[in-house]
mmCIF file of C-alpha atoms in Angstrom:
data_model
loop_
_atom_site.group_PDB
_atom_site.id
_atom_site.type_symbol
_atom_site.label_atom_id
_atom_site.label_comp_id
_atom_site.label_asym_id
_atom_site.label_seq_id
_atom_site.Cartn_x
_atom_site.Cartn_y
_atom_site.Cartn_z
ATOM 1 C CA UNK L 6 7.132 16.953 -52.897
ATOM 2 C CA UNK L 7 4.279 15.591 -50.788
ATOM 3 C CA UNK L 8 4.955 13.622 -47.627
ATOM 4 C CA UNK L 9 4.986 9.896 -48.323
ATOM 5 C CA UNK L 10 2.236 7.826 -46.726
ATOM 6 C CA UNK L 11 3.415 6.256 -43.442
ATOM 7 C CA UNK L 12 4.015 2.523 -43.626
ATOM 8 C CA UNK L 13 2.256 1.713 -40.364
ATOM 9 C CA UNK L 14 0.361 3.136 -37.439
ATOM 10 C CA UNK L 15 3.700 3.124 -35.557
ATOM 11 C CA UNK L 16 5.080 5.656 -38.020
ATOM 12 C CA UNK L 17 1.964 7.800 -37.599
ATOM 13 C CA UNK L 18 2.451 7.837 -33.842
ATOM 14 C CA UNK L 19 6.126 8.726 -34.178
ATOM 15 C CA UNK L 20 5.347 11.559 -36.582
ATOM 16 C CA UNK L 21 2.586 12.923 -34.345
ATOM 17 C CA UNK L 22 4.692 12.698 -31.165
ATOM 18 C CA UNK L 23 7.631 14.433 -32.810
ATOM 19 C CA UNK L 24 5.558 17.556 -33.496
ATOM 20 C CA UNK L 25 6.006 20.445 -31.108
ATOM 21 C CA UNK L 26 3.099 21.298 -28.859
ATOM 22 C CA UNK L 27 1.794 24.824 -29.302
ATOM 23 C CA UNK L 28 3.544 27.113 -26.883
ATOM 24 C CA UNK L 29 1.659 28.755 -24.064
ATOM 25 C CA UNK L 30 2.170 32.337 -22.903
ATOM 26 C CA UNK L 31 4.256 31.005 -19.993
ATOM 27 C CA UNK L 32 6.649 29.146 -22.310
ATOM 28 C CA UNK L 33 9.545 31.444 -21.434
ATOM 29 C CA UNK L 34 9.493 30.745 -17.690
ATOM 30 C CA UNK L 35 11.314 27.595 -16.572
ATOM 31 C CA UNK L 36 9.486 24.952 -14.576
ATOM 32 C CA UNK L 37 10.380 24.681 -10.915
ATOM 33 C CA UNK L 38 11.387 21.166 -9.874
ATOM 34 C CA UNK L 39 10.481 19.219 -6.773
ATOM 35 C CA UNK L 40 12.919 18.934 -3.883
ATOM 36 C CA UNK L 41 15.421 16.128 -4.571
ATOM 37 C CA UNK L 42 14.606 14.536 -1.197
ATOM 38 C CA UNK L 43 11.290 13.428 -2.678
ATOM 39 C CA UNK L 44 13.195 10.715 -4.559
ATOM 40 C CA UNK L 45 13.634 8.895 -1.233
ATOM 41 C CA UNK L 46 9.913 9.310 -0.521
ATOM 42 C CA UNK L 47 8.989 7.950 -3.964
ATOM 43 C CA UNK L 48 11.312 4.974 -3.473
ATOM 44 C CA UNK L 49 9.991 4.205 0.006
ATOM 45 C CA UNK L 50 6.374 4.330 -1.117
ATOM 46 C CA UNK L 51 6.986 2.152 -4.189
ATOM 47 C CA UNK L 52 9.009 -0.274 -2.042
ATOM 48 C CA UNK L 53 6.038 -0.720 0.263
ATOM 49 C CA UNK L 54 3.697 -1.239 -2.684
ATOM 50 C CA UNK L 55 6.118 -3.719 -4.271
ATOM 51 C CA UNK L 56 6.388 -5.605 -0.996
ATOM 52 C CA UNK L 57 2.628 -6.124 -0.946
ATOM 53 C CA UNK L 58 2.801 -7.508 -4.491
ATOM 54 C CA UNK L 59 6.034 -9.512 -4.400
ATOM 55 C CA UNK L 60 5.421 -11.436 -1.158
ATOM 56 C CA UNK L 61 1.994 -12.874 -2.165
ATOM 57 C CA UNK L 62 3.253 -13.617 -5.691
ATOM 58 C CA UNK L 63 6.240 -15.503 -4.251
ATOM 59 C CA UNK L 64 3.966 -17.412 -1.876
ATOM 60 C CA UNK L 65 1.657 -18.442 -4.729
ATOM 61 C CA UNK L 66 4.627 -19.561 -6.841
ATOM 62 C CA UNK L 67 6.022 -21.563 -3.917
ATOM 63 C CA UNK L 68 2.638 -23.199 -3.282
ATOM 64 C CA UNK L 69 2.144 -24.085 -6.946
ATOM 65 C CA UNK L 70 5.649 -25.532 -7.121
ATOM 66 C CA UNK L 71 5.175 -27.482 -3.883
ATOM 67 C CA UNK L 72 1.860 -28.896 -5.194
ATOM 68 C CA UNK L 73 3.693 -29.829 -8.422
ATOM 69 C CA UNK L 74 1.323 -27.727 -10.495
ATOM 70 C CA UNK L 75 4.157 -25.553 -11.762
ATOM 71 C CA UNK L 76 7.626 -26.739 -12.783
ATOM 72 C CA UNK L 77 10.374 -25.241 -10.586
ATOM 73 C CA UNK L 78 12.191 -23.739 -13.574
ATOM 74 C CA UNK L 79 9.028 -21.868 -14.621
ATOM 75 C CA UNK L 80 8.500 -20.618 -11.055
ATOM 76 C CA UNK L 81 12.122 -19.413 -11.060
ATOM 77 C CA UNK L 82 11.595 -17.495 -14.304
ATOM 78 C CA UNK L 83 8.405 -15.932 -12.946
ATOM 79 C CA UNK L 84 10.136 -14.979 -9.687
ATOM 80 C CA UNK L 85 13.051 -13.464 -11.625
ATOM 81 C CA UNK L 86 10.559 -11.447 -13.700
ATOM 82 C CA UNK L 87 8.756 -10.233 -10.575
ATOM 83 C CA UNK L 88 12.084 -9.310 -9.006
ATOM 84 C CA UNK L 89 13.277 -7.412 -12.091
ATOM 85 C CA UNK L 90 9.998 -5.501 -12.232
ATOM 86 C CA UNK L 91 10.320 -4.689 -8.530
ATOM 87 C CA UNK L 92 13.834 -3.331 -9.017
ATOM 88 C CA UNK L 93 12.598 -1.227 -11.931
ATOM 89 C CA UNK L 94 9.678 0.328 -10.004
ATOM 90 C CA UNK L 95 11.795 0.937 -6.888
ATOM 91 C CA UNK L 96 15.047 2.176 -8.465
ATOM 92 C CA UNK L 97 14.407 3.440 -12.004
ATOM 93 C CA UNK L 98 10.793 4.643 -12.091
ATOM 94 C CA UNK L 99 11.017 7.054 -9.104
ATOM 95 C CA UNK L 100 13.897 8.923 -10.768
ATOM 96 C CA UNK L 101 11.895 9.223 -14.001
ATOM 97 C CA UNK L 102 8.863 10.299 -11.987
ATOM 98 C CA UNK L 103 10.880 13.021 -10.235
ATOM 99 C CA UNK L 104 12.244 14.339 -13.553
ATOM 100 C CA UNK L 105 8.740 14.549 -15.012
ATOM 101 C CA UNK L 106 7.449 16.929 -12.311
ATOM 102 C CA UNK L 107 7.459 20.671 -12.701
ATOM 103 C CA UNK L 108 5.342 23.715 -11.968
ATOM 104 C CA UNK L 109 5.337 27.436 -12.633
ATOM 105 C CA UNK L 110 3.193 30.495 -12.050
ATOM 106 C CA UNK L 111 2.700 33.052 -14.806
ATOM 107 C CA UNK L 112 0.314 35.967 -14.341
ATOM 108 C CA UNK L 113 -2.891 34.415 -13.019
ATOM 109 C CA UNK L 114 -2.271 30.812 -14.108
ATOM 110 C CA UNK L 115 -0.589 27.968 -12.258
ATOM 111 C CA UNK L 116 0.831 25.339 -14.627
ATOM 112 C CA UNK L 117 1.600 21.820 -13.477
ATOM 113 C CA UNK L 118 3.273 19.046 -15.491
ATOM 114 C CA UNK L 119 3.983 15.463 -14.552
ATOM 115 C CA UNK L 120 3.852 11.904 -15.848
ATOM 116 C CA UNK L 121 6.336 9.340 -17.053
ATOM 117 C CA UNK L 122 4.181 7.256 -19.371
ATOM 118 C CA UNK L 123 1.172 9.533 -19.741
ATOM 119 C CA UNK L 124 2.354 13.118 -19.574
ATOM 120 C CA UNK L 125 -0.085 15.682 -18.227
ATOM 121 C CA UNK L 126 -0.057 19.458 -18.328
ATOM 122 C CA UNK L 127 -2.652 21.192 -16.222
ATOM 123 C CA UNK L 128 -3.343 24.919 -16.234
ATOM 124 C CA UNK L 129 -5.199 26.205 -13.178
ATOM 125 C CA UNK L 130 -6.453 29.774 -13.230
ATOM 126 C CA UNK L 131 -5.692 31.146 -9.765
ATOM 127 C CA UNK L 132 -9.196 32.621 -9.667
ATOM 128 C CA UNK L 133 -10.546 29.029 -9.623
ATOM 129 C CA UNK L 134 -8.695 28.023 -6.444
ATOM 130 C CA UNK L 135 -11.097 27.374 -3.587
ATOM 131 C CA UNK L 136 -8.585 26.582 -0.865
ATOM 132 C CA UNK L 137 -5.009 25.410 -0.445
ATOM 133 C CA UNK L 138 -3.770 22.887 2.130
ATOM 134 C CA UNK L 139 -0.355 21.668 3.202
ATOM 135 C CA UNK L 140 -0.113 17.969 4.017
ATOM 136 C CA UNK L 141 2.807 16.348 5.869
ATOM 137 C CA UNK L 142 2.561 12.612 6.480
ATOM 138 C CA UNK L 143 4.956 10.698 8.744
ATOM 139 C CA UNK L 144 7.451 9.914 5.970
ATOM 140 C CA UNK L 145 7.281 13.467 4.675
ATOM 141 C CA UNK L 146 7.933 14.883 8.137
ATOM 142 C CA UNK L 147 10.874 12.509 8.580
ATOM 143 C CA UNK L 148 12.353 13.646 5.255
ATOM 144 C CA UNK L 149 11.549 17.334 5.805
ATOM 145 C CA UNK L 150 9.019 17.542 2.960
ATOM 146 C CA UNK L 151 5.450 18.706 2.423
ATOM 147 C CA UNK L 152 2.689 18.231 -0.151
ATOM 148 C CA UNK L 153 0.644 21.173 -1.375
ATOM 149 C CA UNK L 154 -3.038 20.367 -2.045
ATOM 150 C CA UNK L 155 -4.887 22.679 -4.433
ATOM 151 C CA UNK L 156 -8.684 22.489 -4.351
ATOM 152 C CA UNK L 157 -10.279 24.102 -7.388
ATOM 153 C CA UNK L 158 -13.788 24.967 -8.464
ATOM 154 C CA UNK L 159 -15.230 22.380 -10.820
ATOM 155 C CA UNK L 160 -15.408 18.621 -10.940
ATOM 156 C CA UNK L 161 -12.662 17.561 -13.328
ATOM 157 C CA UNK L 162 -9.246 17.642 -11.674
ATOM 158 C CA UNK L 163 -10.750 19.463 -8.665
ATOM 159 C CA UNK L 164 -7.839 18.360 -6.478
ATOM 160 C CA UNK L 165 -4.250 18.712 -7.587
ATOM 161 C CA UNK L 166 -1.264 17.815 -5.441
ATOM 162 C CA UNK L 167 2.346 18.906 -5.584
ATOM 163 C CA UNK L 168 4.448 16.451 -3.588
ATOM 164 C CA UNK L 169 8.029 16.836 -2.477
ATOM 165 C CA UNK L 170 8.203 20.483 -1.559
ATOM 166 C CA UNK L 171 10.304 21.997 1.158
ATOM 167 C CA UNK L 172 7.802 23.045 3.877
ATOM 168 C CA UNK L 173 8.899 26.681 3.625
ATOM 169 C CA UNK L 174 8.368 26.644 -0.162
ATOM 170 C CA UNK L 175 4.951 24.999 0.273
ATOM 171 C CA UNK L 176 3.941 27.710 2.772
ATOM 172 C CA UNK L 177 5.256 30.400 0.429
ATOM 173 C CA UNK L 178 3.184 29.033 -2.483
ATOM 174 C CA UNK L 179 0.106 28.670 -0.256
ATOM 175 C CA UNK L 180 0.420 32.275 0.898
ATOM 176 C CA UNK L 181 0.884 33.515 -2.664
ATOM 177 C CA UNK L 182 -2.239 31.635 -3.813
ATOM 178 C CA UNK L 183 -4.261 32.945 -0.872
ATOM 179 C CA UNK L 184 -3.168 36.542 -1.554
ATOM 180 C CA UNK L 185 -4.192 36.364 -5.212
ATOM 181 C CA UNK L 186 -6.918 38.797 -6.196
ATOM 182 C CA UNK L 187 -8.170 38.353 -9.729
ATOM 183 C CA UNK L 188 -10.081 40.801 -11.897
ATOM 184 C CA UNK L 189 -13.404 39.567 -10.527
ATOM 185 C CA UNK L 190 -12.307 39.534 -6.864
ATOM 186 C CA UNK L 191 -14.467 41.504 -4.474
#
């Protein structure tokens, strides 16, 4: 029996998203996760961003209410909405973001996956790596973390970052990438 025609575009999206992606040669290897301490870093950085959004929004709501351009009950609802969104991006989203991250190395390809809403999978042939850097900002140093920066040949996605690594693991990955000699290496 033939598949019935979907009733709406929503059904089409659900059917398409439920299909399995074709497997890659590295499908057997598990993805390595980020260090769990990066959750604190994600939360601190989103807290700072939320602070820069919530304070001006609250000030505008207070000014509009004081000028009687906005009823107090409506300002309260808006402030509650802003606050709920802030709690979501500071508490819930960083955990989802951490779970979405993973990377693995198979043969001569480095695979990176991340994304909560828009999920990305990037395959970087190790022969395309130009140079590899380790970055440690003040918060990262305080938490004992490092970010690995991968600079590749090409224009699209020429810089990829892997945040939340233990500094020793970041150095180990950097050294492995720098030691790589592909088929066309001189």
